[in-house]
């Protein structure tokens, strides 16, 4: 099976379970539905792009995490025709991922970002789902924590000014403040996420991924007699390096 089928599979499963969440949502739970849907769709989309574009191992593993997340949704949702349809789609998606495993890179790409930088970004993308599935909190607190996380991940991954500072301090502090208003013991989820992101973000490699190390280059003159003739011809120089 081509990797494309396995790459699309988690996204299809995420779409199916997002539809189930929308159909079965209870009154007053619109913000939870929003967070769950965003969490599933963002993670599945990133997994698909990572598998199709660079055949990345982390993307394949993220696809499995998306399917695991759909399993959590299945356990917490009442059965219905929609539920059974989504469950069948998840099962087929799992088979597609298994069959496509041989197409994934065995080793990480030499020019790829550091693992810590990838991990902190993926963790932020998963925050909406984790908050939506486990935290009973005021709407403003849940949305502040859940929706700000992927926004910060975008700023960091696109190397936009302020992205590194927001990952290291901004989002963790915002989450800790909002967690004060989250009932016990649910506050442990956002607090743990904030601490994990802050620790990962302070790794030197995370900063290097955002601000690559640059070295001043140098040039060395090459004697004309050692320069290939086609280069001299392109520069319109003779065999002694003088203009023709």
Short mmCIF file of C-alpha atoms in Angstrom, two decimals:
data_model
loop_
_atom_site.label_atom_id
_atom_site.label_comp_id
_atom_site.label_asym_id
_atom_site.label_seq_id
_atom_site.Cartn_x
_atom_site.Cartn_y
_atom_site.Cartn_z
CA UNK A 1 0.00 0.00 0.00
CA UNK A 2 1.31 3.46 -0.83
CA UNK A 3 2.10 5.80 2.02
CA UNK A 4 -0.55 8.24 0.78
CA UNK A 5 -3.36 5.90 1.86
CA UNK A 6 -1.90 5.49 5.33
CA UNK A 7 -1.24 9.23 5.57
CA UNK A 8 -4.82 10.17 4.80
CA UNK A 9 -6.29 7.50 7.08
CA UNK A 10 -5.91 9.39 10.42
CA UNK A 11 -7.49 12.49 8.87
CA UNK A 12 -10.47 10.47 7.65
CA UNK A 13 -10.88 8.95 11.12
CA UNK A 14 -10.60 12.40 12.72
CA UNK A 15 -13.31 13.72 10.39
CA UNK A 16 -15.59 10.81 11.23
CA UNK A 17 -15.27 11.23 14.99
CA UNK A 18 -15.59 15.00 14.75
CA UNK A 19 -18.92 14.38 13.05
CA UNK A 20 -19.90 12.03 15.89
CA UNK A 21 -18.99 14.67 18.47
CA UNK A 22 -21.05 17.28 16.67
CA UNK A 23 -24.10 15.03 16.40
CA UNK A 24 -24.01 13.78 20.01
CA UNK A 25 -22.94 16.97 21.81
CA UNK A 26 -24.95 18.01 24.83
CA UNK A 27 -26.33 21.51 25.45
CA UNK A 28 -23.72 23.83 26.90
CA UNK A 29 -20.82 21.74 25.61
CA UNK A 30 -20.16 23.64 22.40
CA UNK A 31 -16.72 24.80 23.59
CA UNK A 32 -15.73 21.22 24.41
CA UNK A 33 -16.87 20.09 20.97
CA UNK A 34 -14.84 22.89 19.40
CA UNK A 35 -11.68 21.93 21.28
CA UNK A 36 -12.01 18.23 20.53
CA UNK A 37 -12.65 18.85 16.85
CA UNK A 38 -9.76 21.29 16.49
CA UNK A 39 -7.39 18.98 18.36
CA UNK A 40 -8.24 15.96 16.21
CA UNK A 41 -8.20 17.81 12.90
CA UNK A 42 -4.97 19.74 13.49
CA UNK A 43 -3.04 16.70 14.66
CA UNK A 44 -4.35 14.52 11.83
CA UNK A 45 -3.56 17.16 9.22
CA UNK A 46 0.00 17.62 10.47
CA UNK A 47 0.48 13.83 10.53
CA UNK A 48 -0.76 13.56 6.95
CA UNK A 49 1.53 16.33 5.67
CA UNK A 50 4.52 14.90 7.54
CA UNK A 51 3.99 11.44 6.10
CA UNK A 52 3.34 12.55 2.54
CA UNK A 53 6.02 15.22 2.23
CA UNK A 54 8.97 13.75 4.17
CA UNK A 55 7.83 10.21 5.15
CA UNK A 56 8.69 11.20 8.73
CA UNK A 57 8.64 8.68 11.57
CA UNK A 58 7.22 11.26 13.96
CA UNK A 59 4.32 11.86 11.57
CA UNK A 60 3.53 8.14 11.41
CA UNK A 61 3.57 7.94 15.20
CA UNK A 62 1.38 11.03 15.40
CA UNK A 63 -1.09 9.24 13.15
CA UNK A 64 -1.28 6.44 15.70
CA UNK A 65 -1.82 8.98 18.47
CA UNK A 66 -4.72 10.45 16.50
CA UNK A 67 -6.30 7.00 16.25
CA UNK A 68 -5.73 6.50 19.98
CA UNK A 69 -7.48 9.83 20.59
CA UNK A 70 -10.45 8.67 18.52
CA UNK A 71 -10.59 5.58 20.72
CA UNK A 72 -10.83 7.81 23.80
CA UNK A 73 -13.69 9.68 22.16
CA UNK A 74 -15.39 6.38 21.36
CA UNK A 75 -15.26 5.27 24.99
CA UNK A 76 -16.77 8.55 26.17
CA UNK A 77 -19.53 8.67 23.54
CA UNK A 78 -22.81 6.75 23.49
CA UNK A 79 -23.24 4.22 20.73
CA UNK A 80 -25.31 5.08 17.66
CA UNK A 81 -25.21 4.38 13.91
CA UNK A 82 -22.76 7.29 13.59
CA UNK A 83 -20.63 5.77 16.35
CA UNK A 84 -20.41 2.35 14.66
CA UNK A 85 -19.59 3.96 11.30
CA UNK A 86 -16.78 6.00 12.83
CA UNK A 87 -15.47 2.94 14.67
CA UNK A 88 -15.28 1.01 11.40
CA UNK A 89 -13.42 3.91 9.79
CA UNK A 90 -10.93 3.96 12.67
CA UNK A 91 -10.34 0.22 12.28
CA UNK A 92 -9.70 0.60 8.54
CA UNK A 93 -7.41 3.56 9.25
CA UNK A 94 -5.38 1.45 11.66
CA UNK A 95 -4.96 -1.23 8.99
CA UNK A 96 -3.84 1.43 6.49
CA UNK A 97 -1.23 2.73 8.94
CA UNK A 98 0.11 -0.76 9.55
CA UNK A 99 0.41 -1.49 5.84
CA UNK A 100 2.11 1.84 5.13
CA UNK A 101 4.73 1.47 7.88
CA UNK A 102 7.31 0.07 5.46
CA UNK A 103 7.23 3.32 3.47
CA UNK A 104 8.25 5.46 6.45
CA UNK A 105 11.86 6.56 6.91
CA UNK A 106 13.94 4.20 9.02
CA UNK A 107 16.15 7.05 10.22
CA UNK A 108 15.35 10.73 10.81
CA UNK A 109 16.24 13.12 8.00
CA UNK A 110 19.74 14.57 8.35
CA UNK A 111 18.45 18.10 7.72
CA UNK A 112 15.33 17.78 9.87
CA UNK A 113 14.62 19.84 13.00
CA UNK A 114 15.75 18.55 16.44
CA UNK A 115 13.45 16.02 18.09
CA UNK A 116 12.75 18.34 21.04
CA UNK A 117 11.61 21.10 18.68
CA UNK A 118 9.22 18.70 16.94
CA UNK A 119 7.95 17.32 20.24
CA UNK A 120 7.13 20.70 21.78
CA UNK A 121 5.22 21.70 18.64
CA UNK A 122 3.23 18.46 18.53
CA UNK A 123 2.48 18.73 22.25
CA UNK A 124 1.00 22.19 21.74
CA UNK A 125 -1.12 20.91 18.85
CA UNK A 126 -2.54 18.21 21.11
CA UNK A 127 -3.48 20.61 23.92
CA UNK A 128 -7.00 21.42 22.59
CA UNK A 129 -7.95 17.75 22.57
CA UNK A 130 -6.46 17.03 25.99
CA UNK A 131 -8.20 20.02 27.53
CA UNK A 132 -11.50 19.26 25.82
CA UNK A 133 -11.53 15.60 26.84
CA UNK A 134 -10.42 15.93 30.47
CA UNK A 135 -10.99 19.42 31.85
CA UNK A 136 -14.26 20.75 33.25
CA UNK A 137 -13.59 24.47 33.43
CA UNK A 138 -15.19 27.85 32.75
CA UNK A 139 -15.63 28.38 29.03
CA UNK A 140 -13.18 31.28 28.88
CA UNK A 141 -10.47 29.31 30.71
CA UNK A 142 -10.82 26.20 28.56
CA UNK A 143 -10.81 28.20 25.32
CA UNK A 144 -7.90 30.40 26.43
CA UNK A 145 -5.74 27.37 27.15
CA UNK A 146 -6.89 25.21 24.25
CA UNK A 147 -7.01 27.73 21.40
CA UNK A 148 -3.84 29.63 22.30
CA UNK A 149 -1.69 26.49 22.19
CA UNK A 150 -1.93 25.77 18.43
CA UNK A 151 -1.56 29.50 17.72
CA UNK A 152 1.72 29.54 19.66
CA UNK A 153 2.82 26.34 17.89
CA UNK A 154 2.24 28.08 14.55
CA UNK A 155 4.27 31.13 15.57
CA UNK A 156 7.14 28.93 16.72
CA UNK A 157 7.13 26.51 13.78
CA UNK A 158 6.97 29.37 11.25
CA UNK A 159 9.80 31.23 13.03
CA UNK A 160 7.68 34.33 13.57
CA UNK A 161 9.01 37.01 15.91
CA UNK A 162 8.04 36.24 19.51
CA UNK A 163 7.35 32.58 18.84
CA UNK A 164 10.19 31.26 21.00
CA UNK A 165 9.35 33.58 23.90
CA UNK A 166 5.69 32.57 23.79
CA UNK A 167 6.59 28.88 23.85
CA UNK A 168 9.02 29.29 26.72
CA UNK A 169 7.12 31.78 28.89
CA UNK A 170 3.95 33.20 27.34
CA UNK A 171 1.80 30.10 26.93
CA UNK A 172 2.96 28.31 30.11
CA UNK A 173 2.22 31.44 32.20
CA UNK A 174 -1.19 31.94 30.55
CA UNK A 175 -2.05 28.31 31.23
CA UNK A 176 -0.95 28.46 34.86
CA UNK A 177 -3.05 31.59 35.46
CA UNK A 178 -6.14 30.08 33.77
CA UNK A 179 -5.65 26.83 35.72
CA UNK A 180 -6.40 28.72 38.95
CA UNK A 181 -10.04 28.80 37.84
CA UNK A 182 -10.16 25.09 36.90
CA UNK A 183 -11.78 22.83 39.53
CA UNK A 184 -9.72 20.17 41.29
CA UNK A 185 -8.37 17.70 40.22
CA UNK A 186 -8.84 18.74 36.57
CA UNK A 187 -6.37 21.62 37.00
CA UNK A 188 -3.57 19.06 37.04
CA UNK A 189 -3.94 18.50 33.29
CA UNK A 190 -3.25 22.06 32.10
CA UNK A 191 -0.62 22.61 34.79
CA UNK A 192 1.22 19.45 33.71
CA UNK A 193 1.03 20.54 30.08
CA UNK A 194 2.39 24.00 30.91
CA UNK A 195 5.31 22.54 32.86
CA UNK A 196 6.11 20.01 30.12
CA UNK A 197 6.07 22.66 27.39
CA UNK A 198 8.23 25.04 29.43
CA UNK A 199 10.82 22.34 30.17
CA UNK A 200 11.01 21.19 26.56
CA UNK A 201 11.11 24.75 25.22
CA UNK A 202 14.13 25.65 27.35
CA UNK A 203 16.22 22.95 25.72
CA UNK A 204 19.07 24.59 23.73
CA UNK A 205 18.09 22.63 20.61
CA UNK A 206 14.63 24.21 20.65
CA UNK A 207 16.27 27.63 20.47
CA UNK A 208 18.64 26.44 17.75
CA UNK A 209 15.69 25.30 15.63
CA UNK A 210 14.19 28.78 15.96
CA UNK A 211 17.49 30.71 15.59
CA UNK A 212 19.83 28.50 13.52
CA UNK A 213 23.51 28.92 14.28
CA UNK A 214 25.16 31.02 11.59
CA UNK A 215 28.86 31.15 10.83
CA UNK A 216 30.65 33.84 8.87
CA UNK A 217 31.87 32.37 5.62
CA UNK A 218 35.18 33.02 3.93
CA UNK A 219 36.44 32.93 0.36
CA UNK A 220 39.69 31.67 -1.08
CA UNK A 221 41.07 32.89 -4.42
CA UNK A 222 41.61 30.17 -7.02
CA UNK A 223 44.44 30.60 -9.52
CA UNK A 224 43.08 31.00 -13.08
CA UNK A 225 45.06 27.98 -14.30
CA UNK A 226 43.18 25.78 -11.80
CA UNK A 227 39.76 27.15 -12.71
CA UNK A 228 37.62 24.95 -15.02
CA UNK A 229 37.46 26.37 -18.54
CA UNK A 230 33.66 26.46 -18.65
CA UNK A 231 33.63 28.74 -15.58
CA UNK A 232 36.19 31.07 -17.19
CA UNK A 233 34.13 31.12 -20.38
CA UNK A 234 30.96 31.96 -18.45
CA UNK A 235 32.79 34.81 -16.71
CA UNK A 236 34.34 35.92 -20.04
CA UNK A 237 37.88 35.57 -18.73
CA UNK A 238 40.92 34.16 -20.46
CA UNK A 239 43.17 31.45 -19.09
CA UNK A 240 45.06 34.06 -17.05
CA UNK A 241 41.94 35.49 -15.39
CA UNK A 242 41.85 38.67 -17.48
CA UNK A 243 38.69 40.03 -19.18
CA UNK A 244 38.45 39.07 -22.81
#
